[in-house]
PDB file of C-alpha atoms and ligand atoms in Angstrom:
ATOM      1  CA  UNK A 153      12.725  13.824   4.005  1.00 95.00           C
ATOM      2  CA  UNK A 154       9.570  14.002   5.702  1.00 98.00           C
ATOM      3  CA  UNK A 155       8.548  10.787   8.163  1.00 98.00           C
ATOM      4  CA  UNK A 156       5.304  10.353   9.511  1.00 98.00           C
ATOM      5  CA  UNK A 157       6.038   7.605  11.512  1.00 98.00           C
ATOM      6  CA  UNK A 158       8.082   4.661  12.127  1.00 98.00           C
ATOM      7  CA  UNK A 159       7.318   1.616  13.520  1.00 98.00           C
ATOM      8  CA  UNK A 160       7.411  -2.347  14.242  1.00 98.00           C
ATOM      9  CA  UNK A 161       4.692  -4.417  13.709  1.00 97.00           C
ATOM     10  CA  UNK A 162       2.937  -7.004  11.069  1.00 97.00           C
ATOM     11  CA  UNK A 163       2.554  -6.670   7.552  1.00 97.00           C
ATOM     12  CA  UNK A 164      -1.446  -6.500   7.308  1.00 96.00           C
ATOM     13  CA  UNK A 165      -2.004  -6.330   3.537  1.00 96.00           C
ATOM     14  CA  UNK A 166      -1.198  -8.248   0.199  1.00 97.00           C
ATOM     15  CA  UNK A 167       1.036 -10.893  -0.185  1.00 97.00           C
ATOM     16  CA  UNK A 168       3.570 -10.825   2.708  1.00 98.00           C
ATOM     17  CA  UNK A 169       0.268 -10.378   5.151  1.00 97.00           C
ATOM     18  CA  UNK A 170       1.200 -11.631   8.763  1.00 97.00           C
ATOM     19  CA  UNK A 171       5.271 -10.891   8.472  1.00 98.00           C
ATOM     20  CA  UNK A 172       7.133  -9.060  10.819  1.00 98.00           C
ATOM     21  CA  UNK A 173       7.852  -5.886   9.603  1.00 98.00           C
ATOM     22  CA  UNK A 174       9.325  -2.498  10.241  1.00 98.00           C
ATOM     23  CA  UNK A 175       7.432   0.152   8.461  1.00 98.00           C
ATOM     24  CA  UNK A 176       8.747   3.815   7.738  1.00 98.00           C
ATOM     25  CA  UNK A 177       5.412   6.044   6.912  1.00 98.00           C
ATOM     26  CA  UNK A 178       6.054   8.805   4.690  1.00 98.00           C
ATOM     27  CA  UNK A 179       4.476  12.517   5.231  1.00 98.00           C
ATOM     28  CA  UNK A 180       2.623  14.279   2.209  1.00 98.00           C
ATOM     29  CA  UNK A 181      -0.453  12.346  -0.291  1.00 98.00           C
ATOM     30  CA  UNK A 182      -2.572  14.227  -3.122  1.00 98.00           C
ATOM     31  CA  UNK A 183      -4.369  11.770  -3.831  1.00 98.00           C
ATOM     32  CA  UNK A 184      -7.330  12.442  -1.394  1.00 97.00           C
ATOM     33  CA  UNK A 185      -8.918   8.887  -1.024  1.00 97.00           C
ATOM     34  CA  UNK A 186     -12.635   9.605   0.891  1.00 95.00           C
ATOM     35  CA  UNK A 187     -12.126   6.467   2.740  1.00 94.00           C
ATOM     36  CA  UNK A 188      -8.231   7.336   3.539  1.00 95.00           C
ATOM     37  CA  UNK A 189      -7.542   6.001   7.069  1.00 91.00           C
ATOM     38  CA  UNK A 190      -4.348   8.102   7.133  1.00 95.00           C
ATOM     39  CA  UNK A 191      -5.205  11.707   6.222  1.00 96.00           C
ATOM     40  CA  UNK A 192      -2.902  12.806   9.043  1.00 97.00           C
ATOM     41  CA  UNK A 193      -0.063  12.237   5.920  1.00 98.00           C
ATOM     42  CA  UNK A 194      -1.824  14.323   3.436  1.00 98.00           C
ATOM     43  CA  UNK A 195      -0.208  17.677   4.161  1.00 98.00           C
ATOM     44  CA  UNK A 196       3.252  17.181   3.164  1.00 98.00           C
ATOM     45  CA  UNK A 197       4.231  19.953   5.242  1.00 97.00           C
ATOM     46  CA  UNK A 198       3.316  17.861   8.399  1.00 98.00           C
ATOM     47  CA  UNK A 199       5.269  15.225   9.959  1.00 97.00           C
ATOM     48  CA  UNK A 200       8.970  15.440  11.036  1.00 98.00           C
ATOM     49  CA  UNK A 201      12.108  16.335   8.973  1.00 98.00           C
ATOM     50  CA  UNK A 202      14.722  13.754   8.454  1.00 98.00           C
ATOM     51  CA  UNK A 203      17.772  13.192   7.273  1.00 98.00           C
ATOM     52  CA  UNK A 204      18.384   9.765   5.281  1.00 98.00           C
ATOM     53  CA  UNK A 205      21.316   8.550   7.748  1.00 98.00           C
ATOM     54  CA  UNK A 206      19.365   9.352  10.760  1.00 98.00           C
ATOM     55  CA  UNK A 207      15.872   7.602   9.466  1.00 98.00           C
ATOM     56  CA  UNK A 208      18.363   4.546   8.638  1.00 98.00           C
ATOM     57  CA  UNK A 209      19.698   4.356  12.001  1.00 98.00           C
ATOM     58  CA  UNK A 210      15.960   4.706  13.401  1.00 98.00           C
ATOM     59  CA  UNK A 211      14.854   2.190  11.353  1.00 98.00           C
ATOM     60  CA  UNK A 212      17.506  -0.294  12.231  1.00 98.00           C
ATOM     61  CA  UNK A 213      17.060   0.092  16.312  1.00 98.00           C
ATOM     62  CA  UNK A 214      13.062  -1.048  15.861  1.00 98.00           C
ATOM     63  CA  UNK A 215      13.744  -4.628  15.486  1.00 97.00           C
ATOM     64  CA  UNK A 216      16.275  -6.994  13.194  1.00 98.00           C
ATOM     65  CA  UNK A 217      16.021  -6.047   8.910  1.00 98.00           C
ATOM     66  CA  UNK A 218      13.780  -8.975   7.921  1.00 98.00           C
ATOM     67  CA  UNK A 219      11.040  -6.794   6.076  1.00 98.00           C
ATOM     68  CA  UNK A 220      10.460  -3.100   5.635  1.00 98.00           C
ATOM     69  CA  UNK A 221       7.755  -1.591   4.590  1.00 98.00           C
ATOM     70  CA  UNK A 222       7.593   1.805   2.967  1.00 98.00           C
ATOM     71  CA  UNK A 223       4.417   3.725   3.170  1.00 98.00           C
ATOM     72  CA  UNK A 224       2.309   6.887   3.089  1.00 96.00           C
ATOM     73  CA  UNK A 225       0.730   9.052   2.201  1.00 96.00           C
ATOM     74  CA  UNK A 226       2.266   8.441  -1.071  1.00 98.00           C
ATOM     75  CA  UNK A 227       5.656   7.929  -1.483  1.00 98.00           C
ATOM     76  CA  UNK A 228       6.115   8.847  -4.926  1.00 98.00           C
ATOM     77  CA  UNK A 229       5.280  12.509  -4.506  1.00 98.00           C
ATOM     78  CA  UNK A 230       7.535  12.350  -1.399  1.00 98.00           C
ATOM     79  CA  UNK A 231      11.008  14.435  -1.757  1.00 96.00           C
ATOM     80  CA  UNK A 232      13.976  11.615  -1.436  1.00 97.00           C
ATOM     81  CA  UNK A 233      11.501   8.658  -1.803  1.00 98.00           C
ATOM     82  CA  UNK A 234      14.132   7.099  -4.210  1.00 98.00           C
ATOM     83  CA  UNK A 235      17.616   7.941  -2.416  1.00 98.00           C
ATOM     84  CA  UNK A 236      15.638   6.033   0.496  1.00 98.00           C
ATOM     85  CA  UNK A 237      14.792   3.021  -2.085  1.00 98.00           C
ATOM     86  CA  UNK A 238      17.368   3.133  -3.372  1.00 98.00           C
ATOM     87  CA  UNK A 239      19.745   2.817   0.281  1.00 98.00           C
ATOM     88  CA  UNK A 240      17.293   0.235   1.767  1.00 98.00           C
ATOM     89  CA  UNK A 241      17.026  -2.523  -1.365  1.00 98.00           C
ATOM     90  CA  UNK A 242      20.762  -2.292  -0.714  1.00 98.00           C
ATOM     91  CA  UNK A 243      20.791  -2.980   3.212  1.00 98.00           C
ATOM     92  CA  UNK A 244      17.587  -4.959   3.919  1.00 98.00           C
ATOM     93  CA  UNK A 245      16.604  -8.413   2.858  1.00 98.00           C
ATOM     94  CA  UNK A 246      13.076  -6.903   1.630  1.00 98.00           C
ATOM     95  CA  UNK A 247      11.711  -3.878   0.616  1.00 98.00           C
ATOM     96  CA  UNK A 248       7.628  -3.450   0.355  1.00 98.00           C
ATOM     97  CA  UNK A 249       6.631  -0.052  -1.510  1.00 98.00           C
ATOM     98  CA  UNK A 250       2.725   0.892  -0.747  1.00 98.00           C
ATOM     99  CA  UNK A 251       2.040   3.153  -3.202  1.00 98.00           C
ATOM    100  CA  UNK A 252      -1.380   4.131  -5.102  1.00 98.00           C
ATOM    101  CA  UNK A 253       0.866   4.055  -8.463  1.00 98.00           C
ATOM    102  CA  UNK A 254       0.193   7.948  -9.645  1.00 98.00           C
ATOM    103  CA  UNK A 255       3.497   7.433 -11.113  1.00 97.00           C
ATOM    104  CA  UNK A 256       5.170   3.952 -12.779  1.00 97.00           C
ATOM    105  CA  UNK A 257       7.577   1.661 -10.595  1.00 98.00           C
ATOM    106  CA  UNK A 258      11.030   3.734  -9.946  1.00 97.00           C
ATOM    107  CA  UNK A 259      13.501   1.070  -9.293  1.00 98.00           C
ATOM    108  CA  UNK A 260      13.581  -2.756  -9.861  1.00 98.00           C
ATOM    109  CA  UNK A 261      15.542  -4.677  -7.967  1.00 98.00           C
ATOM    110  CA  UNK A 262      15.298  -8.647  -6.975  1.00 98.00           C
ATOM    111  CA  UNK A 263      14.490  -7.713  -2.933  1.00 98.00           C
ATOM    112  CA  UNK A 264      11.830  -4.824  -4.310  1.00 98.00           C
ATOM    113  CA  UNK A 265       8.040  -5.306  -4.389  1.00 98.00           C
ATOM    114  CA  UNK A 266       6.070  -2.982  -5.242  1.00 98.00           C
ATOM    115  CA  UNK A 267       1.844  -3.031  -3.745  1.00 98.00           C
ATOM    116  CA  UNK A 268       0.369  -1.183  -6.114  1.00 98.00           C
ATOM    117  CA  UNK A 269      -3.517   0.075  -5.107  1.00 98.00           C
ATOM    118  CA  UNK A 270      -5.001   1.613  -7.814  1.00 98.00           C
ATOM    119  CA  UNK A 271      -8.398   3.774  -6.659  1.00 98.00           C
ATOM    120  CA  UNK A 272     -11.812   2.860  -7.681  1.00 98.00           C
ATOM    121  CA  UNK A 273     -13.747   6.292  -9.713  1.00 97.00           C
ATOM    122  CA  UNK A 274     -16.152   6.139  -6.391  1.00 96.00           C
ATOM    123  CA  UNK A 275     -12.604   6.935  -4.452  1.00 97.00           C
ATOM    124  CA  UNK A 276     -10.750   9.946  -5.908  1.00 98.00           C
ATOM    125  CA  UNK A 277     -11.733  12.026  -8.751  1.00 97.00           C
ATOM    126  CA  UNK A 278      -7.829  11.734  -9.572  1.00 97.00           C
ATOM    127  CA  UNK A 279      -8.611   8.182 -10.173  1.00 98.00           C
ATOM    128  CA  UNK A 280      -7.778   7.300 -13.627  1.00 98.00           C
ATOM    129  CA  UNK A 281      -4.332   9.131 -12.824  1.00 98.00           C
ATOM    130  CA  UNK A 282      -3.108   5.508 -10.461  1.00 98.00           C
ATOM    131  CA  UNK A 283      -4.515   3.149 -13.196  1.00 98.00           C
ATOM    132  CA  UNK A 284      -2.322   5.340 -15.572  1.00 98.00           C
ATOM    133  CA  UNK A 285       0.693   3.245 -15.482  1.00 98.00           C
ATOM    134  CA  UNK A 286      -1.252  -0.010 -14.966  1.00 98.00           C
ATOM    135  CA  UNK A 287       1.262  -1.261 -18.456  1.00 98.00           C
ATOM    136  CA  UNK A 288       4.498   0.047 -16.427  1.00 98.00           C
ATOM    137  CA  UNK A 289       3.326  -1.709 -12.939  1.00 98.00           C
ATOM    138  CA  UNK A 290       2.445  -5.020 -14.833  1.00 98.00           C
ATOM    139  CA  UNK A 291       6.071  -4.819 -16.377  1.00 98.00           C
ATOM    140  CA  UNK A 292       7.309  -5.397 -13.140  1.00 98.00           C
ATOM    141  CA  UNK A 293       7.535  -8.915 -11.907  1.00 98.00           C
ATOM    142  CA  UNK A 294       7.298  -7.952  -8.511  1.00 98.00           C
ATOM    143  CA  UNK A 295       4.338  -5.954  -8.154  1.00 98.00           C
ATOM    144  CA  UNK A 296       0.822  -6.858  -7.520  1.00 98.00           C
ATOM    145  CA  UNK A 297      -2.381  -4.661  -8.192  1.00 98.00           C
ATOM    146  CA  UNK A 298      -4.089  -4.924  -4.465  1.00 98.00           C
ATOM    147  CA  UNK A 299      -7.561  -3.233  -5.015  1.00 98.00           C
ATOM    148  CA  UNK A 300      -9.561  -2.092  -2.038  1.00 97.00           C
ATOM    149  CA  UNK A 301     -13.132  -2.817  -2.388  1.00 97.00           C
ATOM    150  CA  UNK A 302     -16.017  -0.680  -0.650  1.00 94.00           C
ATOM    151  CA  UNK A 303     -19.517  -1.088  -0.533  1.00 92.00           C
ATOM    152  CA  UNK A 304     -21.427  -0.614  -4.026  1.00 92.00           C
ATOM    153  CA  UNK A 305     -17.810  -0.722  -5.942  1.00 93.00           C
ATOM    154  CA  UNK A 306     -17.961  -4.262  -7.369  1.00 94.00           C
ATOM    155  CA  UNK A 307     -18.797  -3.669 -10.684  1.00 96.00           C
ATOM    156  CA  UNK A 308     -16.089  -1.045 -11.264  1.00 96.00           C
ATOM    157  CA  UNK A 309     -13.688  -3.036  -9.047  1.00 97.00           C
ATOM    158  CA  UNK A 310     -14.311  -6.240 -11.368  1.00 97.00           C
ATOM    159  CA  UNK A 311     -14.415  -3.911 -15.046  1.00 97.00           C
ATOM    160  CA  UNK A 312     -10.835  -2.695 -13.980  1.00 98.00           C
ATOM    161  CA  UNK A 313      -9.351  -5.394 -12.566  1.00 98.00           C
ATOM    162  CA  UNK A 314     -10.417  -7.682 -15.269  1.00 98.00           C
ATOM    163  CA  UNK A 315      -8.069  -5.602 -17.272  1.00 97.00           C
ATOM    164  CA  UNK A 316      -5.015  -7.193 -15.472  1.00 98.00           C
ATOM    165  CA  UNK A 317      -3.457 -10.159 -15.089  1.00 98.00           C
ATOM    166  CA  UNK A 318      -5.389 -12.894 -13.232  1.00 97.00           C
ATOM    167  CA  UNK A 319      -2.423 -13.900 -11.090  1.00 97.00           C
ATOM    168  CA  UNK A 320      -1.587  -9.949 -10.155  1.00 98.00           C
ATOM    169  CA  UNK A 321      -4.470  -9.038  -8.657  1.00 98.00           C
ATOM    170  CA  UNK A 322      -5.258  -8.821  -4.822  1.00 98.00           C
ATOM    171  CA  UNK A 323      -8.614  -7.645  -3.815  1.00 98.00           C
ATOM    172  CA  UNK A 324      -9.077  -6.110  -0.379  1.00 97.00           C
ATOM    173  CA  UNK A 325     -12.318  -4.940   2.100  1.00 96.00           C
ATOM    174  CA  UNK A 326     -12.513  -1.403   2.260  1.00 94.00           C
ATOM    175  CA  UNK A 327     -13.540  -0.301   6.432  1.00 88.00           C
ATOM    176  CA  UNK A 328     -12.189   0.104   9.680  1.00 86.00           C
ATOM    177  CA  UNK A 329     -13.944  -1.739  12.270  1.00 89.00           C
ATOM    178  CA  UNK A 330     -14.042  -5.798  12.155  1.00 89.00           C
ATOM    179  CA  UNK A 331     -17.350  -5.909  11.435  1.00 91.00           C
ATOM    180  CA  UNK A 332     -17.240  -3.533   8.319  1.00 91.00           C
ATOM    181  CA  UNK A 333     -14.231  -5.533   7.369  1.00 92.00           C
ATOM    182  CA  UNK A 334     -16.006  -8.797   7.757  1.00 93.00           C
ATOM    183  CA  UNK A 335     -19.036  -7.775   5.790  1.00 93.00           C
ATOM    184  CA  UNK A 336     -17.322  -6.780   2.924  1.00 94.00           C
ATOM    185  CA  UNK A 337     -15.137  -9.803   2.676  1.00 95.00           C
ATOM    186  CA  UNK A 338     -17.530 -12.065   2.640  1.00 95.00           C
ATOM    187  CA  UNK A 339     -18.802 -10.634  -0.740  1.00 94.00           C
ATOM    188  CA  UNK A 340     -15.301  -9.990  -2.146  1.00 96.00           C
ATOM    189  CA  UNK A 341     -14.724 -13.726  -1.142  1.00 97.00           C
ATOM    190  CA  UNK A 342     -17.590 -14.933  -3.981  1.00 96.00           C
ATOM    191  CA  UNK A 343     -15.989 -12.455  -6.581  1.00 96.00           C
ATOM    192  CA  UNK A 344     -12.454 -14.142  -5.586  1.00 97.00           C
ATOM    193  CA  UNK A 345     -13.648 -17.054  -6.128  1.00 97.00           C
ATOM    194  CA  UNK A 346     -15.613 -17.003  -9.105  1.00 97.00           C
ATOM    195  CA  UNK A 347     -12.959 -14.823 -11.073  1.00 97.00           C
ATOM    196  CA  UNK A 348      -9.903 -16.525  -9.613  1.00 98.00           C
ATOM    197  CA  UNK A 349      -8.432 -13.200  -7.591  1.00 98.00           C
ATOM    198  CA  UNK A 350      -6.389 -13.500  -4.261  1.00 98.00           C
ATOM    199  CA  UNK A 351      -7.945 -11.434  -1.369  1.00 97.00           C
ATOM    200  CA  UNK A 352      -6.079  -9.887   0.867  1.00 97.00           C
ATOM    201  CA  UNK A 353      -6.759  -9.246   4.535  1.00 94.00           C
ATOM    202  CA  UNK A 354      -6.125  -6.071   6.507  1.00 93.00           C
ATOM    203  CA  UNK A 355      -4.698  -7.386   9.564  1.00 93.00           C
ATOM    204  CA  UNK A 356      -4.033  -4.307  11.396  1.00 91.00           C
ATOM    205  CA  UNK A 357      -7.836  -3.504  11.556  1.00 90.00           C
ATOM    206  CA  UNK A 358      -8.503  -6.953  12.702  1.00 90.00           C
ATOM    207  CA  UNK A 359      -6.124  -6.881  15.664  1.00 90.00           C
ATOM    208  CA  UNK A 360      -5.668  -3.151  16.627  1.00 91.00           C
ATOM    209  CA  UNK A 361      -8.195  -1.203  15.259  1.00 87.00           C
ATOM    210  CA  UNK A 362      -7.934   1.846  13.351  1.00 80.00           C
ATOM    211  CA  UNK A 363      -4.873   2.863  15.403  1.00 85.00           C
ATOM    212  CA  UNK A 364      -1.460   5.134  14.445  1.00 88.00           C
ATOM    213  CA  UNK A 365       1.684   2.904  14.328  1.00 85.00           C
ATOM    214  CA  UNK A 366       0.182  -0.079  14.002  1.00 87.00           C
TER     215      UNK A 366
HETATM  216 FE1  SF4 B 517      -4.769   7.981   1.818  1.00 93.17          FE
HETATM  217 FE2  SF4 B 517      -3.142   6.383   0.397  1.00 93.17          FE
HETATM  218 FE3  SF4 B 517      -5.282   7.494  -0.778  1.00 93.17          FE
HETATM  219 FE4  SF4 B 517      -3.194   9.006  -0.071  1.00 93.17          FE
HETATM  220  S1  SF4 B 517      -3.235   7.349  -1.623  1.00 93.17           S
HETATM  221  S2  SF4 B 517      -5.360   9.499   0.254  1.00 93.17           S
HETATM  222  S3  SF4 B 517      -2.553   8.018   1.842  1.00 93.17           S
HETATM  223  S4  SF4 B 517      -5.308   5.968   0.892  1.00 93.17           S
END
């Protein structure tokens, strides 16, 4: 399969935010977000070729399997995404999927959660394609909708995400410098609040920066 990356660090975003985590980053996205922070994934051609054993062992000498987080580009329309699933739910403790849901949830398992991060219309014109399976991803007990939020997207972000469950929903800031970050949070905060949503930091910006492998 094709790997981006690999590396050790904290989980920045949704739920398990501030875990140690190994993270496996996944080469080839369609999706085409403007605000992507990653395009370096997009061209599935890219990256490095590797076998499932080999990525398995690689994975295990970055640090002990307490979390592992796989991410993109976008898995699903990665080759082997699911042979890699389905080997890690049965190895490590927990499994994180980051995926912008252009396809339902592929595998359930008790160790599996799925962060689902459907696009806003401002985002992607492919938009309505990751809200398409928003009945399949809300099926799942362990997935959450985490929704990233940019500047002059509130009023979509709070149309679609009133559409879910109250309790499922994780809004995030949209930028890459602290200061963006902080700016924007500040207003998600009051929608958070007044519509009882989680919010969900992004950690990684916060402490590194917008970095690779972090
Ligand atoms: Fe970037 Fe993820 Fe959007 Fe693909 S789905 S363009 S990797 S933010």
């Amino acid at each position: 399969m094709r790997v981006s990356e690999t590396f050790r660090s904290l989980q920045g975003e949704g739920p398990s935010s501030g875990a140690p985590a190994t993270f496996v980053r996944l080469q080839g996205c369609a999706v085409g977000c403007r605000w992507c922070d990653t395009r370096y994934t997009w061209d599935a051609a890219r990256g490095r070729e590797v076998p499932l054993p080999s990525l398995l062992d690689e994975l295990d000498s970055l640090g002990p399997r307490d979390l592992l987080v796989i991410t993109g580009g976008e898995p699903l329309q990665v080759r082997g995404f699911d042979e890699l699933l389905d080997s890690t739910c049965g190895t490590w403790p927990r499994v994180e999927v980051e995926t912008s849901g252009v396809g339902g949830p592929t595998l359930s398992r008790p160790n599996l959660f799925w962060n689902w991060s459907p696009k806003l219309p401002t985002v992607t014109p492919l938009w309505e394609e990751t809200w398409a399976h928003s009945h399949e991803w809300m099926a799942e007990p362990r997935a959450i909708a985490k929704i990233v939020v940019g500047e002059g997207d509130d009023s979509e972000a709070v149309r679609l995400a009133r559409s879910l469950p109250k309790d499922r929903v994780w809004l995030m800031p949209e930028g890459v410098t602290e200061e963006a970050l902080k700016k924007r949070a500040v207003a998600l905060a009051e929608l958070c609040k007044r519509e009882g949503w989680r919010m969900s930091p992004r950690l990684q910006v916060w402490l590194w920066g917008a970095r690779r492998g972090v």
